[in-house]
Short mmCIF file of C-alpha atoms and ligand atoms in Angstrom, two decimals:
data_model
loop_
_atom_site.label_atom_id
_atom_site.label_comp_id
_atom_site.label_asym_id
_atom_site.label_seq_id
_atom_site.Cartn_x
_atom_site.Cartn_y
_atom_site.Cartn_z
CA MET A 1 120.48 84.33 118.40
CA ASN A 2 123.49 82.67 119.93
CA GLU A 3 125.81 85.29 121.29
CA PRO A 4 129.12 83.47 121.55
CA ARG A 5 131.13 86.53 122.46
CA MET A 6 128.62 88.39 124.51
CA THR A 7 127.50 87.53 127.99
CA SER A 8 125.31 90.55 128.56
CA GLU A 9 122.29 90.79 126.34
CA ARG A 10 122.93 92.91 123.34
CA ASN A 11 120.12 95.05 122.02
CA LEU A 12 120.62 94.72 118.28
CA ALA A 13 117.73 97.10 117.66
CA LEU A 14 119.74 99.97 119.12
CA GLU A 15 122.14 99.46 116.23
CA LEU A 16 119.52 98.64 113.63
CA VAL A 17 117.80 101.95 114.31
CA ARG A 18 120.68 103.65 112.53
CA THR A 19 119.62 101.81 109.37
CA THR A 20 116.04 103.09 109.61
CA GLU A 21 117.19 106.60 110.46
CA ALA A 22 119.37 106.57 107.34
CA ALA A 23 116.56 105.18 105.18
CA ALA A 24 114.11 107.74 106.55
CA MET A 25 116.45 110.67 106.02
CA ALA A 26 117.26 109.58 102.47
CA GLY A 27 113.61 108.84 101.66
CA ALA A 28 112.36 112.06 103.23
CA ARG A 29 114.22 114.12 100.65
CA HIS A 30 111.66 112.83 98.16
CA VAL A 31 108.51 113.57 100.16
CA GLY A 32 105.84 114.97 97.91
CA ARG A 33 107.92 114.71 94.77
CA GLY A 34 105.61 112.20 93.19
CA GLN A 35 108.29 109.62 92.44
CA LYS A 36 107.85 106.64 94.70
CA GLU A 37 110.50 104.47 93.03
CA VAL A 38 113.11 107.19 93.40
CA ALA A 39 112.22 107.64 97.07
CA ASP A 40 112.33 103.89 97.66
CA GLN A 41 115.67 103.50 95.93
CA ALA A 42 117.19 106.29 98.02
CA ALA A 43 115.93 104.64 101.21
CA VAL A 44 117.12 101.19 100.14
CA ASP A 45 120.59 102.46 99.30
CA ALA A 46 120.89 104.27 102.61
CA MET A 47 119.65 101.34 104.67
CA ARG A 48 121.95 98.94 102.84
CA HIS A 49 124.96 101.14 103.42
CA VAL A 50 124.45 101.29 107.18
CA LEU A 51 123.47 97.61 107.42
CA ASP A 52 126.89 96.62 106.10
CA GLY A 53 128.49 97.90 109.28
CA VAL A 54 126.19 96.11 111.73
CA GLU A 55 127.80 93.19 113.49
CA MET A 56 125.51 90.33 112.54
CA ASN A 57 125.13 87.52 110.07
CA GLY A 58 121.75 88.39 108.64
CA ILE A 59 119.76 86.80 105.88
CA VAL A 60 116.98 88.82 104.33
CA VAL A 61 113.78 86.77 104.68
CA ILE A 62 111.54 89.70 103.88
CA GLY A 63 113.10 92.20 101.54
CA GLU A 64 112.24 94.41 98.67
CA GLY A 65 111.33 91.15 96.96
CA GLU A 66 111.91 89.68 93.56
CA LYS A 67 108.61 91.15 92.44
CA ASP A 68 110.12 94.59 92.15
CA GLU A 69 113.44 93.24 90.87
CA ALA A 70 115.08 95.28 93.57
CA PRO A 71 118.84 95.49 93.13
CA MET A 72 119.44 95.29 96.86
CA LEU A 73 117.93 93.94 100.02
CA PHE A 74 116.41 91.12 98.00
CA ASN A 75 115.10 87.98 99.63
CA GLY A 76 117.97 85.65 100.45
CA GLU A 77 120.63 88.36 100.46
CA MET A 78 123.16 88.28 103.29
CA VAL A 79 123.44 91.49 105.27
CA GLY A 80 125.62 92.68 108.12
CA ASN A 81 129.32 92.14 108.53
CA GLY A 82 129.00 88.32 108.59
CA GLU A 83 129.86 87.85 112.25
CA PRO A 84 127.39 86.21 114.67
CA PRO A 85 124.63 86.54 115.77
CA PHE A 86 122.90 84.59 113.01
CA CYS A 87 119.57 86.16 112.28
CA ASP A 88 116.64 86.54 109.93
CA ILE A 89 116.01 90.05 108.72
CA ALA A 90 112.88 91.77 107.47
CA VAL A 91 113.16 95.18 105.90
CA ASP A 92 110.84 97.75 104.49
CA PRO A 93 113.00 100.81 103.81
CA ILE A 94 109.76 102.66 103.13
CA ASP A 95 106.42 101.28 104.25
CA GLY A 96 104.31 103.78 102.40
CA THR A 97 106.15 104.70 99.21
CA THR A 98 102.97 106.30 97.89
CA LEU A 99 102.49 108.15 101.18
CA THR A 100 106.03 109.46 100.79
CA ALA A 101 105.63 110.40 97.14
CA GLU A 102 102.39 112.22 97.88
CA GLY A 103 103.53 113.74 101.16
CA ARG A 104 100.81 111.98 103.13
CA ALA A 105 100.93 110.96 106.78
CA GLY A 106 102.34 107.75 108.21
CA ALA A 107 105.29 106.62 106.05
CA ILE A 108 108.02 104.85 108.03
CA ALA A 109 111.33 103.09 107.46
CA VAL A 110 111.36 99.76 109.24
CA ILE A 111 113.52 96.75 110.04
CA ALA A 112 113.00 93.63 112.16
CA ALA A 113 115.43 90.91 113.17
CA SER A 114 114.96 87.56 114.85
CA GLU A 115 117.00 84.48 115.60
CA ARG A 116 117.94 82.54 112.44
CA GLY A 117 115.13 80.31 111.22
CA THR A 118 112.36 81.92 113.26
CA MET A 119 110.79 84.30 110.76
CA PHE A 120 107.79 83.23 108.67
CA ASN A 121 108.66 83.26 104.99
CA PRO A 122 105.69 84.64 103.06
CA GLY A 123 106.87 83.01 99.82
CA SER A 124 104.46 84.03 97.09
CA ALA A 125 101.67 84.95 99.50
CA VAL A 126 101.20 88.66 98.90
CA TYR A 127 98.21 89.37 101.12
CA MET A 128 97.22 88.58 104.67
CA ASP A 129 93.99 89.25 106.51
CA LYS A 130 94.97 90.63 109.92
CA ILE A 131 93.67 91.63 113.27
CA ALA A 132 96.08 93.47 115.53
CA VAL A 133 95.76 94.87 119.04
CA GLY A 134 97.86 96.12 121.91
CA PRO A 135 98.58 94.34 125.21
CA SER A 136 95.07 94.91 126.57
CA GLY A 137 93.64 92.91 123.67
CA ALA A 138 96.20 90.09 123.67
CA GLY A 139 94.54 86.68 123.78
CA ILE A 140 91.12 88.28 123.59
CA VAL A 141 90.52 88.86 119.90
CA ASP A 142 90.06 86.05 117.40
CA ILE A 143 90.17 86.58 113.64
CA ARG A 144 87.64 83.76 113.15
CA LEU A 145 84.97 85.65 115.09
CA PRO A 146 82.72 88.36 113.70
CA VAL A 147 84.09 91.90 113.88
CA GLU A 148 81.40 92.94 116.37
CA ARG A 149 82.41 90.17 118.81
CA ASN A 150 86.03 91.27 118.69
CA LEU A 151 85.15 94.91 119.24
CA THR A 152 82.90 94.05 122.16
CA ALA A 153 85.55 91.83 123.74
CA LEU A 154 88.23 94.50 123.37
CA ALA A 155 85.98 97.23 124.75
CA LYS A 156 85.14 95.05 127.76
CA ALA A 157 88.79 94.26 128.43
CA ARG A 158 89.59 97.96 128.30
CA GLY A 159 86.65 99.08 130.41
CA LEU A 160 85.33 101.09 127.48
CA SER A 161 82.31 100.96 125.25
CA VAL A 162 82.59 99.96 121.60
CA SER A 163 81.88 103.54 120.56
CA ASP A 164 85.08 104.60 122.34
CA LEU A 165 87.17 102.36 120.09
CA THR A 166 88.75 103.37 116.81
CA ALA A 167 89.60 100.72 114.24
CA VAL A 168 92.34 101.22 111.68
CA VAL A 169 91.49 99.91 108.22
CA LEU A 170 93.28 100.20 104.89
CA ASP A 171 91.07 102.17 102.51
CA ARG A 172 90.47 99.55 99.85
CA PRO A 173 87.32 98.41 98.00
CA ARG A 174 87.88 94.90 99.40
CA HIS A 175 87.09 96.29 102.85
CA ALA A 176 83.61 97.62 102.07
CA ASP A 177 81.88 94.87 104.08
CA LEU A 178 84.40 95.09 106.91
CA ILE A 179 83.90 98.85 107.19
CA ALA A 180 80.13 98.40 107.23
CA GLU A 181 80.43 95.79 110.01
CA ILE A 182 82.63 98.05 112.13
CA ARG A 183 80.21 100.94 111.71
CA GLN A 184 77.28 98.67 112.49
CA ALA A 185 79.00 97.60 115.71
CA GLY A 186 79.32 101.26 116.68
CA ALA A 187 83.09 101.74 116.62
CA ARG A 188 84.86 104.59 114.93
CA ILE A 189 87.15 104.10 111.94
CA ARG A 190 90.45 105.54 110.85
CA LEU A 191 90.92 104.81 107.17
CA ILE A 192 94.52 104.80 106.04
CA SER A 193 95.59 104.79 102.42
CA ASP A 194 98.78 102.76 103.09
CA GLY A 195 101.08 101.82 105.95
CA ASP A 196 99.41 99.13 108.00
CA VAL A 197 102.65 98.37 109.90
CA ALA A 198 102.58 101.79 111.58
CA GLY A 199 98.81 101.53 111.88
CA ALA A 200 98.99 98.26 113.80
CA ILE A 201 101.82 99.40 116.06
CA ALA A 202 99.93 102.58 116.84
CA CYS A 203 97.08 100.37 118.07
CA ALA A 204 99.49 98.87 120.61
CA SER A 205 100.81 102.26 121.70
CA PRO A 206 99.20 104.19 124.55
CA ASN A 207 97.36 107.41 123.67
CA SER A 208 97.67 106.93 119.92
CA GLY A 209 93.93 107.30 119.47
CA VAL A 210 93.59 103.99 117.64
CA ASP A 211 92.84 100.60 119.16
CA ILE A 212 92.54 97.75 116.71
CA LEU A 213 93.56 97.05 113.13
CA PHE A 214 91.41 94.94 110.85
CA GLY A 215 91.72 93.91 107.25
CA VAL A 216 93.83 92.66 104.40
CA GLY A 217 97.30 94.12 103.92
CA GLY A 218 100.65 92.78 102.80
CA THR A 219 101.95 89.47 104.16
CA PRO A 220 105.50 90.85 104.59
CA GLU A 221 104.02 93.76 106.53
CA GLY A 222 102.21 91.21 108.71
CA VAL A 223 105.46 89.49 109.66
CA ILE A 224 107.20 92.80 110.38
CA THR A 225 104.26 93.90 112.49
CA ALA A 226 104.37 90.60 114.39
CA ALA A 227 107.96 91.30 115.45
CA ALA A 228 106.92 94.66 116.86
CA LEU A 229 103.83 93.37 118.62
CA LYS A 230 105.82 90.52 120.10
CA CYS A 231 108.11 93.08 121.70
CA MET A 232 105.20 95.24 122.86
CA GLY A 233 103.09 92.40 124.25
CA GLY A 234 100.35 93.02 121.73
CA ASP A 235 98.71 90.44 119.53
CA LEU A 236 98.25 89.77 115.85
CA GLN A 237 96.47 87.02 114.03
CA GLY A 238 96.73 86.59 110.31
CA ARG A 239 95.30 84.40 107.61
CA LEU A 240 96.75 84.38 104.10
CA TRP A 241 94.39 85.96 101.60
CA HIS A 242 94.43 84.96 97.98
CA LYS A 243 93.02 86.97 95.13
CA THR A 244 92.89 84.04 92.76
CA GLU A 245 92.78 80.24 92.83
CA GLU A 246 96.28 80.22 91.27
CA GLU A 247 97.66 82.25 94.17
CA ARG A 248 96.05 79.88 96.62
CA GLN A 249 97.50 76.89 94.80
CA ALA A 250 100.94 78.50 94.83
CA THR A 251 100.75 78.73 98.62
CA ILE A 252 99.80 75.04 98.81
CA ASP A 253 102.65 74.14 96.45
CA GLU A 254 105.03 75.95 98.79
CA GLY A 255 103.97 73.58 101.55
CA LYS A 256 101.77 75.98 103.48
CA ASP A 257 98.21 75.56 104.67
CA PRO A 258 96.42 78.41 102.86
CA ASP A 259 93.75 78.67 105.54
CA ALA A 260 95.94 78.44 108.63
CA ILE A 261 95.46 80.97 111.39
CA LEU A 262 98.87 82.48 111.93
CA GLY A 263 99.51 83.81 115.40
CA LEU A 264 102.45 85.83 116.65
CA ASN A 265 104.42 82.67 117.36
CA ASP A 266 103.87 81.35 113.85
CA LEU A 267 105.10 84.58 112.32
CA ILE A 268 108.06 85.10 114.67
CA SER A 269 108.77 81.92 116.62
CA THR A 270 111.07 83.41 119.25
CA GLU A 271 111.15 86.09 121.90
CA ASN A 272 114.64 86.86 120.65
CA CYS A 273 113.57 89.51 118.19
CA PHE A 274 114.17 93.17 117.53
CA PHE A 275 112.36 95.96 115.80
CA ALA A 276 113.22 99.50 114.78
CA ALA A 277 111.32 102.09 112.76
CA THR A 278 111.82 105.76 111.94
CA GLY A 279 109.14 108.19 110.81
CA ILE A 280 109.42 109.61 107.30
CA THR A 281 106.18 111.60 107.30
CA THR A 282 104.39 112.36 110.56
CA GLY A 283 101.70 109.84 111.48
CA ASP A 284 99.87 108.27 114.45
CA LEU A 285 103.01 106.43 115.54
CA LEU A 286 105.99 108.63 114.79
CA LYS A 287 106.97 112.14 113.84
CA GLY A 288 108.42 112.48 110.38
CA VAL A 289 111.85 113.77 109.40
CA SER A 290 112.14 117.50 110.02
CA TYR A 291 114.72 120.03 109.00
CA SER A 292 116.16 123.02 110.78
CA ARG A 293 119.14 125.20 110.10
CA GLY A 294 122.03 122.81 109.62
CA GLY A 295 120.24 119.87 111.17
CA ILE A 296 117.86 116.99 110.59
CA THR A 297 115.68 115.53 113.34
CA THR A 298 114.30 112.00 113.30
CA GLN A 299 112.03 110.11 115.66
CA SER A 300 112.28 106.35 115.96
CA ILE A 301 110.82 103.51 117.97
CA VAL A 302 113.16 100.73 119.07
CA MET A 303 112.10 97.47 120.68
CA ARG A 304 113.51 94.22 121.96
CA GLY A 305 111.44 91.08 122.41
CA ARG A 306 113.15 89.47 125.38
CA SER A 307 113.00 92.51 127.61
CA GLY A 308 109.93 94.09 126.09
CA THR A 309 111.60 97.49 126.27
CA VAL A 310 110.18 100.07 123.90
CA ARG A 311 112.21 103.21 123.36
CA PHE A 312 111.46 106.35 121.45
CA ILE A 313 114.62 107.92 120.17
CA GLU A 314 114.81 111.47 118.92
CA ALA A 315 118.03 111.99 117.01
CA HIS A 316 119.61 115.18 115.78
CA HIS A 317 121.76 114.66 112.73
CA GLN A 318 124.29 117.01 111.22
CA PRO A 319 124.31 116.59 107.44
CA ALA A 320 127.44 118.70 107.05
CA LYS A 321 129.38 116.21 109.15
CA LEU A 322 127.62 113.16 107.73
CA ARG A 323 128.56 114.17 104.21
CA LYS A 324 132.23 113.77 105.14
CA ILE A 325 131.82 110.23 106.45
CA THR A 326 129.13 108.65 104.33
CA PRO A 327 128.07 108.63 100.67
CA ILE A 328 124.39 108.62 101.62
CA GLY A 329 122.41 111.48 100.11
CA PHE A 330 120.82 113.00 103.18
CA GLY A 331 120.67 116.36 101.43
C1 VTB B 401 99.54 97.34 102.96
C2 VTB B 401 100.21 98.64 103.33
C3 VTB B 401 101.42 98.92 102.50
O1 VTB B 401 100.52 97.52 100.78
O2 VTB B 401 100.24 96.24 103.45
C4 VTB B 401 99.30 97.30 101.45
O3 VTB B 401 100.62 98.59 104.68
C5 VTB B 401 98.61 96.07 100.94
O4 VTB B 401 98.60 96.00 99.52
O5 VTB B 401 101.92 100.21 102.84
P1 VTB B 401 97.62 96.83 98.53
O6 VTB B 401 98.20 98.25 98.45
O7 VTB B 401 97.71 96.13 97.21
O8 VTB B 401 96.26 96.83 99.10
C6 VTB B 401 101.08 98.79 101.03
O9 VTB B 401 100.12 99.77 100.66
C7 VTB B 401 102.33 99.04 100.17
O10 VTB B 401 103.31 98.11 100.39
#
């Protein structure tokens, strides 16, 4: 991002975290209410409102998507106040709408930004096979190799045995063979019902109890995760995954190699990237939104690619004051 008016390096993520805090607080009001669209809409509205005030000229590369006919934060939409820096934006106001609606662990609000033109555009590719690790596994794992080889290599690099490792896997029928292979190799498994962005980032975080993510999740989630892992010094490799021949052909028609191995640099082709996420429900990565008398507490993670700084921010919000200055329904 060219910073024409700034000589010191601005950490855009420190401002973007306000958008994920707002989305998380708005979404959290709907935890366990069984209405994922309502929760998502509340989070989208809140994120959008705060985004308007951020000094940047952002274009949404990964948004709520045309698929859901989202009224806001759609792909191609301009966000920010229009001033430089020029950047690509990826949002997921709730990664884990079902988790939120059912009150399950691990829902987060998330945003990533990178220099204009550096973010992989998933196009119609919905799914991506992924392998994600933290800094100790960077350059060591290879999605083309059998699961057992990757687990062994990671264990060796960490000075552990395979049985010490825990793999995060989305609980889906498509992962039956993968799960069997991981068990066969002797590693432990943490099955998650949704939320592979938080799952992958947790693998790159010390003392999270999880070490490596395997399996097929969303392509947009893969790009967002790549921004975070780039900041953290972790690694991710992806390969688009098509359910049908038509989907595969659509990827080809969009000018992409359907079988390409996509590394961090293919997904986010710059160090000049930013990431922020706020917990909605408590999970391996972040604490969820909590309420006390007159106050709301959020926990967020904020990262910048060029410096590699990772911050955890606990914020105490005062809804009574916020109600006077914003239309967002924090409750
Ligand atoms: C994952 C998960 C998301 O989509 O990417 C998943 O991280 C993949 O799609 O939270 P399927 O649910 O179709 O398997 C989510 O569950 C929802 O966007």
